Coordinates of N, CA and C in Angstrom, one line a residue:
M1 N 0.8 -1.3 0.1 CA -0.3 0.2 0.2 C 0.9 1.3 -0.2
S2 N 0.4 2.3 -0.7 CA 1.2 3.5 -0.8 C 0.1 4.5 -0.4
V3 N 0.7 5.6 0.4 CA 0.2 6.6 0.9 C 0.8 7.6 0.6
Q4 N 0.0 8.9 0.2 CA 0.4 10.2 -0.2 C -0.2 11.0 0.9
E5 N 0.6 11.9 1.5 CA -0.1 13.0 2.4 C 0.4 14.3 2.3
S6 N -0.7 15.3 2.2 CA 0.0 16.8 2.1 C -1.0 17.5 3.0
L7 N -0.5 18.4 3.8 CA -1.1 19.3 4.4 C -1.0 20.7 3.8
E8 N -2.5 21.3 3.1 CA -2.1 22.5 2.7 C -3.0 23.7 3.5
Q9 N -2.8 24.9 3.4 CA -3.2 26.0 4.0 C -3.9 26.6 2.9
H10 N -5.3 27.0 2.8 CA -5.9 27.4 1.8 C -6.4 28.9 2.0
F11 N -6.1 29.6 1.2 CA -6.9 31.3 1.4 C -6.1 31.8 2.9
P12 N -4.9 32.1 2.9 CA -4.1 32.4 4.0 C -4.2 34.1 4.0
T13 N -4.2 34.5 5.3 CA -4.5 35.9 5.3 C -2.8 36.5 5.6
P14 N -2.3 36.8 4.3 CA -1.0 37.3 4.6 C -1.1 38.6 5.5
F15 N 0.2 38.7 6.4 CA 0.5 40.0 7.2 C 1.8 40.2 7.0
L16 N 2.1 41.2 6.9 CA 3.7 41.6 6.8 C 3.8 42.9 8.0
I17 N 5.2 42.6 8.9 CA 5.7 43.4 9.8 C 7.2 43.7 9.3
R18 N 7.5 44.9 9.7 CA 8.7 45.4 9.4 C 9.2 46.1 10.8
Q19 N 10.1 46.1 11.3 CA 10.7 46.9 12.6 C 11.8 47.8 12.3
H20 N 11.5 48.9 12.4 CA 12.6 49.9 12.4 C 13.1 50.5 13.9
N21 N 14.4 50.4 14.0 CA 15.3 50.8 15.2 C 15.8 52.0 15.1
G22 N 16.5 52.3 15.9 CA 17.3 53.7 15.6 C 16.7 54.9 14.7
I23 N 15.6 55.2 14.9 CA 14.9 56.3 14.4 C 14.2 57.2 15.3
E24 N 14.8 57.4 16.4 CA 13.9 58.1 17.6 C 13.6 59.3 17.0
A25 N 14.6 59.9 16.3 CA 14.7 61.9 15.7 C 13.7 61.6 14.8
L26 N 13.3 61.0 13.9 CA 12.0 61.0 12.7 C 10.9 60.6 13.7
N27 N 10.7 59.6 14.3 CA 9.5 59.7 15.6 C 8.9 60.8 16.4
D28 N 10.2 61.5 16.7 CA 10.0 62.8 17.6 C 9.2 63.8 16.8
A29 N 10.0 63.9 15.1 CA 9.3 65.0 14.9 C 7.9 64.6 14.2
L30 N 7.5 63.4 14.2 CA 6.2 63.1 13.7 C 5.3 63.2 14.7
I31 N 5.8 62.9 16.1 CA 4.7 63.1 17.2 C 4.2 64.8 17.3
A32 N 5.6 65.5 17.3 CA 5.3 66.9 17.2 C 4.2 67.3 16.3
L33 N 4.3 66.7 15.2 CA 3.5 67.3 13.7 C 2.4 66.7 14.1
I34 N 2.1 65.4 14.6 CA 0.7 65.1 14.9 C 0.1 65.9 16.1
E35 N 0.7 66.0 16.9 CA 0.1 67.0 18.4 C -0.3 68.4 17.9
Q36 N 0.5 68.8 16.8 CA 0.2 70.2 16.4 C -1.0 70.3 15.6
V37 N -1.1 69.1 14.8 CA -2.3 69.1 13.9 C -3.6 68.8 14.9
S38 N -3.5 68.0 15.9 CA -4.5 67.4 16.3 C -5.0 68.4 17.6
A39 N -4.1 69.7 17.9 CA -4.4 70.7 18.2 C -5.2 72.0 17.6
T40 N -5.0 71.9 16.4 CA -5.1 73.2 15.4 C -6.3 72.8 14.5
E41 N -6.8 71.4 14.3 CA -7.5 70.9 12.9 C -8.7 70.5 13.4
P42 N -9.6 70.2 12.6 CA -10.9 69.8 12.9 C -10.4 68.0 13.1
N43 N -11.2 67.6 13.9 CA -11.4 66.4 14.3 C -12.2 65.2 13.6
A44 N -11.8 64.5 12.6 CA -12.7 63.6 12.0 C -13.4 62.4 12.8
A45 N -12.5 62.2 14.3 CA -13.0 61.4 15.0 C -14.6 61.7 15.6
S46 N -14.6 62.9 15.9 CA -16.1 63.3 16.6 C -17.3 63.1 15.6
S47 N -17.1 62.5 14.3 CA -18.1 61.8 13.6 C -18.5 61.0 14.3
S48 N -20.2 60.7 14.0 CA -20.6 59.2 14.9 C -20.3 58.0 14.1
S49 N -20.2 58.5 12.7 CA -19.9 57.2 11.9 C -18.3 56.8 11.6
N50 N -17.5 57.6 12.5 CA -16.0 57.1 12.5 C -15.7 56.1 13.2
T51 N -15.1 55.2 12.9 CA -14.8 54.0 13.5 C -13.6 54.4 15.0
T52 N -13.1 55.6 14.6 CA -12.3 55.9 15.9 C -13.2 56.3 17.0
Q53 N -13.1 55.8 18.3 CA -13.7 56.4 19.3 C -13.1 57.2 20.5
G54 N -13.4 58.6 20.4 CA -12.6 59.3 21.1 C -11.1 59.7 20.4
G55 N -10.2 60.4 21.1 CA -9.1 60.8 20.6 C -9.0 61.8 19.2
F56 N -8.3 61.5 18.3 CA -8.0 62.4 17.1 C -7.9 61.7 15.8
Q57 N -8.6 62.0 14.7 CA -8.1 61.2 13.3 C -8.4 62.8 12.2
S58 N -7.1 62.9 11.7 CA -7.0 63.8 10.7 C -8.4 63.7 9.6
A59 N -8.3 64.7 8.8 CA -9.5 65.3 8.1 C -9.6 63.9 7.0
A60 N -10.6 63.4 6.8 CA -11.3 62.8 6.0 C -11.0 63.0 4.3
G61 N -10.4 62.3 3.6 CA -9.7 62.7 2.3 C -8.6 63.4 2.3
E62 N -8.1 63.7 3.1 CA -6.6 64.6 3.0 C -5.9 63.6 2.9
E63 N -4.8 63.7 2.2 CA -3.7 62.8 2.1 C -2.5 63.4 3.0
F64 N -2.3 62.7 4.5 CA -1.6 63.4 5.6 C -0.2 63.2 5.0
L65 N 0.3 61.9 4.2 CA 1.7 61.8 4.0 C 2.1 62.8 2.8
D66 N 1.0 63.7 2.4 CA 1.6 64.5 1.0 C 1.6 65.7 1.7
R67 N 1.9 66.1 2.7 CA 1.9 67.5 3.6 C 3.1 67.8 3.4
D68 N 3.7 69.0 3.2 CA 4.7 69.6 2.9 C 5.9 69.4 4.3
D69 N 6.4 68.3 4.7 CA 6.7 68.3 5.9 C 8.0 67.2 5.9
D70 N 9.3 67.7 6.0 CA 10.7 66.7 6.1 C 10.4 65.4 6.7
A71 N 9.8 65.3 7.7 CA 9.7 64.2 8.5 C 8.5 63.1 7.5
L72 N 7.9 63.5 7.3 CA 6.7 62.9 6.3 C 7.3 62.1 5.1
R73 N 8.1 63.3 4.5 CA 8.6 62.8 3.5 C 9.6 61.5 3.7
S74 N 10.2 61.6 4.7 CA 11.3 60.6 5.1 C 10.7 59.2 5.2
L75 N 9.6 59.7 6.0 CA 8.6 58.3 6.5 C 8.0 57.4 5.2
K76 N 7.6 58.2 4.3 CA 7.1 57.6 2.9 C 8.0 57.3 2.3
G77 N 9.6 57.8 1.9 CA 10.0 57.3 1.2 C 11.0 56.3 1.6
Q78 N 11.4 56.1 2.9 CA 12.4 55.4 3.5 C 11.9 54.1 4.2
I79 N 10.5 54.2 4.7 CA 9.9 53.3 5.2 C 8.4 52.6 4.5
I80 N 7.8 53.5 4.2 CA 6.5 53.0 4.0 C 6.3 52.3 2.6
W81 N 7.2 53.2 1.3 CA 7.2 52.5 0.1 C 7.8 51.3 0.1
P82 N 9.2 51.2 0.7 CA 9.6 49.8 0.6 C 8.9 48.8 1.2
A83 N 8.2 49.1 2.2 CA 7.2 48.2 3.0 C 6.1 47.7 1.9
I84 N 5.7 48.6 1.4 CA 4.9 48.4 0.1 C 5.1 47.5 -1.1
E85 N 6.3 47.7 -1.6 CA 7.0 47.3 -2.6 C 7.2 45.7 -2.3
S86 N 7.8 45.6 -0.8 CA 7.8 44.0 -0.5 C 6.8 43.3 -0.3
Y87 N 5.4 44.1 -0.2 CA 4.2 43.2 0.1 C 3.8 43.1 -1.4
L88 N 3.6 44.1 -2.1 CA 3.5 43.9 -3.7 C 4.2 42.6 -4.4
S89 N 5.3 42.5 -4.2 CA 6.2 41.6 -4.9 C 6.2 40.3 -4.0
Q90 N 6.0 39.8 -2.8 CA 6.2 38.9 -2.0 C 4.6 38.4 -2.0
V91 N 3.6 39.0 -1.8 CA 2.2 38.6 -1.6 C 1.4 38.7 -2.7
L92 N 1.2 39.8 -3.6 CA 0.7 39.7 -4.8 C 1.0 39.3 -6.2
D93 N 2.6 39.3 -5.9 CA 3.2 38.5 -6.9 C 3.3 39.7 -8.1
C94 N 3.1 40.9 -7.8 CA 3.4 42.2 -8.7 C 4.9 42.7 -8.7
D95 N 5.0 43.3 -9.8 CA 6.2 44.1 -10.1 C 6.4 45.3 -9.4
P96 N 6.6 45.8 -8.4 CA 6.2 47.2 -7.8 C 6.8 48.0 -8.4
F97 N 7.6 48.0 -9.6 CA 8.0 49.2 -10.1 C 7.5 49.4 -11.3
I98 N 6.1 48.9 -12.0 CA 5.4 49.1 -12.9 C 3.9 48.7 -12.6
T99 N 3.8 48.6 -11.1 CA 2.4 48.4 -10.7 C 1.8 49.9 -10.1
P100 N 1.0 50.6 -11.0 CA 0.6 51.9 -10.6 C -0.3 51.9 -9.2
V101 N 0.1 52.4 -8.4 CA -0.4 52.6 -7.2 C -0.4 54.1 -6.6
S102 N -1.1 54.3 -5.7 CA -1.0 55.6 -5.0 C -1.4 55.4 -3.6
I103 N -1.2 56.3 -2.5 CA -1.6 56.1 -1.1 C -2.4 57.1 -0.7
S104 N -3.5 56.6 0.2 CA -4.3 57.4 0.8 C -3.8 57.2 2.4
S105 N -3.9 58.4 3.2 CA -3.4 58.3 4.5 C -3.7 59.2 5.3
W106 N -3.8 59.0 6.5 CA -4.5 59.6 7.9 C -3.9 59.5 9.0
A107 N -3.9 60.1 9.9 CA -3.0 60.5 11.1 C -4.1 60.3 12.4
V108 N -4.0 59.1 13.2 CA -4.6 59.0 14.2 C -4.1 58.8 15.9
S109 N -4.6 59.8 16.6 CA -4.1 59.7 18.1 C -4.9 59.2 19.3
L110 N -4.6 58.5 19.9 CA -5.6 57.8 21.0 C -5.1 57.9 22.4
G111 N -5.7 58.5 23.4 CA -5.1 58.3 24.8 C -6.3 57.4 25.7
A112 N -6.1 57.7 27.1 CA -6.8 57.2 27.9 C -8.2 56.9 27.9
G113 N -8.6 55.7 27.3 CA -10.3 55.4 27.3 C -10.4 55.4 25.8
D114 N -9.6 55.9 24.9 CA -9.9 55.8 23.3 C -9.7 54.2 22.8
W115 N -10.4 54.3 21.8 CA -10.3 53.0 21.1 C -10.9 53.1 19.6
Q116 N -10.7 51.8 18.9 CA -11.6 51.8 17.6 C -11.9 50.6 17.3
A117 N -13.4 50.9 16.8 CA -14.5 49.7 16.6 C -14.0 49.0 15.5
P118 N -14.6 47.8 15.5 CA -14.1 46.7 14.5 C -14.7 47.6 13.3
H119 N -13.8 47.0 11.9 CA -14.0 47.7 10.6 C -12.9 47.2 9.8
F120 N -13.1 47.3 8.5 CA -12.2 47.1 7.3 C -12.1 48.0 6.3
H121 N -11.3 47.9 5.3 CA -11.4 49.1 4.3 C -11.5 48.8 3.4
P122 N -12.9 48.6 2.5 CA -13.5 47.9 1.5 C -13.6 48.9 0.3
K123 N -13.0 49.7 0.2 CA -13.1 50.9 -1.3 C -12.7 50.2 -2.1
E124 N -13.2 50.4 -3.2 CA -12.9 49.8 -4.3 C -11.6 49.8 -4.9
Y125 N -10.8 49.1 -5.3 CA -9.4 49.3 -5.8 C -8.4 48.8 -5.1
T126 N -8.7 49.2 -3.7 CA -8.0 49.0 -2.4 C -7.1 47.6 -2.7
L127 N -5.7 47.8 -2.5 CA -5.0 46.4 -2.6 C -4.2 46.1 -1.0
I128 N -4.0 46.9 -0.4 CA -3.3 47.0 0.9 C -3.7 47.8 1.9
S129 N -4.1 47.5 3.0 CA -4.1 48.4 3.9 C -2.6 48.4 4.9
G130 N -2.2 49.6 5.6 CA -1.1 49.5 6.7 C -1.3 50.7 7.7
V131 N -0.4 50.1 8.7 CA -0.4 51.2 9.8 C 1.4 51.2 10.0
Y132 N 1.5 52.6 10.2 CA 3.0 52.8 10.8 C 2.6 53.4 12.3
Y133 N 3.6 52.8 13.4 CA 3.3 53.3 14.7 C 4.6 53.9 15.0
V134 N 3.9 55.2 15.3 CA 4.9 56.5 15.6 C 5.6 56.6 16.9
S135 N 4.2 56.2 17.9 CA 4.4 56.2 19.4 C 3.5 55.2 19.8
V136 N 4.1 54.2 20.7 CA 3.0 53.4 21.4 C 3.6 53.2 22.9
P137 N 2.6 53.8 23.9 CA 2.9 53.4 25.1 C 3.2 51.9 25.7
D138 N 3.9 51.8 26.9 CA 4.1 50.7 27.3 C 2.9 50.4 28.3
S139 N 2.3 49.0 28.1 CA 1.0 48.5 28.5 C 1.0 47.0 28.5
S140 N -0.1 46.6 29.3 CA -0.4 45.5 29.3 C -1.5 44.8 28.1
E141 N -1.0 43.8 27.7 CA -2.2 43.3 26.7 C -3.5 43.1 27.6
P142 N -4.7 43.5 26.7 CA -4.9 43.9 25.5 C -4.9 45.3 25.2
E143 N -4.4 45.9 26.1 CA -4.9 47.6 25.9 C -4.0 47.8 24.9
G144 N -4.5 48.8 24.2 CA -3.8 49.6 22.9 C -3.6 48.4 21.9
C145 N -3.9 47.1 22.1 CA -3.5 46.3 21.0 C -4.5 46.2 19.9
L146 N -4.0 45.5 18.8 CA -5.0 45.6 17.4 C -5.1 44.1 17.4
E147 N -6.5 43.8 17.3 CA -6.8 42.7 17.4 C -7.6 42.3 15.7
F148 N -7.4 41.2 14.8 CA -7.9 40.8 14.0 C -8.8 39.6 14.0
V149 N -10.0 39.8 13.1 CA -11.0 39.1 13.3 C -10.9 38.0 12.0
N150 N -11.0 36.7 12.5 CA -10.7 35.5 11.4 C -11.5 35.9 10.4
P151 N -11.3 36.1 9.1 CA -12.2 36.1 7.9 C -12.9 34.9 7.6
N152 N -12.6 33.8 7.9 CA -13.2 32.8 7.9 C -14.2 32.0 8.6
L153 N -15.0 33.1 8.7 CA -16.1 32.7 9.9 C -16.5 31.2 10.0
N154 N -16.6 30.6 8.7 CA -17.1 29.2 8.9 C -16.3 28.4 9.8
A155 N -15.3 28.2 9.5 CA -14.0 27.7 9.9 C -14.2 27.7 11.5
V156 N -14.4 29.3 12.1 CA -14.7 29.4 13.6 C -15.9 28.9 14.2
S157 N -17.1 28.7 13.3 CA -18.3 28.1 13.8 C -17.9 26.3 13.7
I158 N -17.4 25.8 13.1 CA -17.0 24.1 13.5 C -16.0 24.0 14.4
G159 N -15.2 24.9 14.8 CA -14.3 24.7 15.9 C -12.8 24.8 15.2
N160 N -11.6 24.8 16.0 CA -10.1 24.4 15.5 C -9.7 25.8 14.9
Q161 N -10.5 26.6 15.1 CA -9.6 28.1 14.4 C -10.2 29.1 15.6
P162 N -9.1 30.0 15.7 CA -9.6 31.1 16.8 C -10.2 32.1 16.1
S163 N -10.9 32.6 16.8 CA -12.0 34.0 16.1 C -11.1 35.1 16.0
G164 N -10.1 35.1 16.7 CA -9.2 36.7 16.2 C -7.8 36.3 16.8
R165 N -7.0 37.2 16.2 CA -5.6 37.2 16.6 C -5.2 38.6 16.8
L166 N -4.4 38.7 18.3 CA -4.3 39.8 19.1 C -2.7 40.2 18.4
H167 N -2.4 41.4 17.9 CA -0.9 42.1 17.5 C -0.8 43.0 18.3
R168 N 0.6 43.2 19.1 CA 0.8 44.1 19.9 C 2.1 44.6 19.0
P169 N 1.6 46.0 18.7 CA 2.5 46.9 18.2 C 3.5 47.4 18.8
R170 N 4.5 48.0 18.1 CA 5.7 48.6 18.9 C 5.7 49.8 18.0
T171 N 6.8 51.0 19.2 CA 6.9 52.1 18.1 C 8.1 51.8 17.0
G172 N 7.9 52.5 16.1 CA 8.8 52.1 14.7 C 8.2 50.8 13.9
Q173 N 7.3 50.1 14.3 CA 6.9 49.1 13.5 C 5.9 49.8 12.1
I174 N 5.9 48.9 11.1 CA 4.8 49.1 10.1 C 4.3 47.7 9.7
I175 N 2.8 47.7 10.0 CA 2.3 46.5 9.3 C 1.7 46.8 8.1
L176 N 1.4 45.6 7.2 CA 0.7 45.8 6.0 C -0.2 44.3 6.0
F177 N -1.7 44.5 5.6 CA -2.4 43.5 5.6 C -3.8 43.8 4.3
P178 N -4.1 42.6 4.2 CA -5.5 42.9 3.0 C -6.7 43.7 3.7
P179 N -6.9 44.5 2.8 CA -8.0 45.5 3.3 C -9.4 44.9 4.0
Y180 N -9.5 43.6 3.4 CA -11.0 43.0 4.1 C -10.4 42.3 5.3
Y181 N -9.2 42.5 5.8 CA -9.1 41.7 7.2 C -9.7 42.7 8.2
M182 N -10.8 42.3 8.9 CA -11.4 43.2 9.9 C -10.8 43.6 11.1
H183 N -10.5 44.6 11.9 CA -9.6 44.5 12.8 C -10.3 45.6 14.0
F184 N -10.0 45.6 15.1 CA -10.1 46.8 16.1 C -9.0 47.0 16.9
V185 N -9.0 48.3 17.7 CA -8.0 48.3 18.7 C -8.5 48.6 20.0
H186 N -8.1 47.8 20.9 CA -8.4 47.5 22.1 C -8.4 48.7 23.1
P187 N -9.4 49.3 24.0 CA -9.5 51.0 24.7 C -7.8 51.0 25.2
L188 N -7.6 52.4 25.4 CA -6.2 52.5 26.3 C -6.4 52.9 27.6
K189 N -5.5 52.7 28.5 CA -5.6 53.4 29.9 C -4.7 54.1 30.0
S190 N -3.5 54.2 29.3 CA -2.3 54.9 29.3 C -2.6 56.6 29.1
E191 N -2.1 57.5 29.9 CA -2.2 59.0 29.7 C -1.4 59.0 28.5
V192 N -0.4 58.3 28.2 CA 0.6 58.9 27.1 C -0.2 58.5 25.9
P193 N 0.0 59.4 24.7 CA -0.9 59.3 23.7 C -0.1 58.0 22.6
R194 N -0.9 57.1 21.8 CA -0.5 56.5 20.8 C -0.7 57.0 19.7
H195 N 0.3 57.2 18.9 CA 0.2 57.8 17.5 C 0.4 57.2 16.3
V196 N -0.6 57.0 15.6 CA -0.2 56.2 14.3 C -0.3 56.9 12.9
I197 N 0.2 56.7 12.0 CA -0.2 57.1 10.7 C -0.6 55.9 9.9
A198 N -2.3 55.8 9.5 CA -2.4 54.6 8.8 C -2.5 54.9 7.4
F199 N -2.9 54.0 6.3 CA -2.9 54.2 5.0 C -3.6 52.9 4.3
D200 N -4.1 53.4 3.0 CA -4.4 52.4 1.8 C -3.8 52.6 1.0
V201 N -3.3 51.5 0.0 CA -2.6 51.3 -1.0 C -3.8 51.1 -2.3
R202 N -3.9 52.1 -3.0 CA -4.9 51.7 -4.3 C -4.4 51.8 -5.7
L203 N -4.8 50.6 -6.3 CA -4.5 50.6 -7.9 C -5.1 51.9 -8.6
N204 N -4.1 52.6 -9.2 CA -4.5 53.7 -10.0 C -5.5 52.9 -11.1
Q205 N -6.5 53.8 -11.5 CA -7.4 53.6 -12.7 C -7.2 54.3 -13.9
P206 N -7.1 53.8 -15.1 CA -6.7 55.0 -16.2 C -7.8 56.0 -16.4

C-alpha cells in the first residue's frame, strides 16, 4: 500500500511586519507634527460614523503623508514605500516598479479611554491596508493592541480555528495586511498618547 499525504493552507491571510529601530529623531518629529495637527485642525473622530472612538483623526479625504513636511517625506520614502514594494512583490506577485498605485493616508492619536471599533477598508481597488506606529505607550495586553477577526467565519463556527488574533504593536513598526481583514483597537488606559499614521494602497485606474 502506498500513501501520500499533504497538508495545505488554503486562503491564508498575509500579514507583513517590518520593525525599524534607531529612528527616534524621525518619530519625535512625527509626534510633534501629529500633536500640532490635533490641536489646531478639525477632528474627524468626532463624527458618529467614524470608527475612531475618542482621540483624534485627521480630516477625511486629506492625504496626510503628502503634507509639506520633511519627516513625512522621510517616512514615506524610507519606510512606507519599501514596505509596500515588498508586499506587492511577495504577496501579490506584482512588479512594484510597474504596478501603478497611490497612497491614501491619515493620522490617528488615541489616549486614555479611546479605542477603535471593528472595521475594514472596503474601498474599490484597494490592494493593501497598513499602519505605521509613531509612538506606542508601554502597557499590558490587550490594552492598545490591534485585534484581527478571522475572515473565515465558517471555520470558527465548527471549531479548531481561533476567532481572532491579537497583535501588540511597537514604536517604529509598520504592518501591512489585506483591506478585507477586519480589525479593532482595544481601549487604552495610559495617559501617554498612541500616535499612528494609517494608509491604504489603491490601484490607479486609467
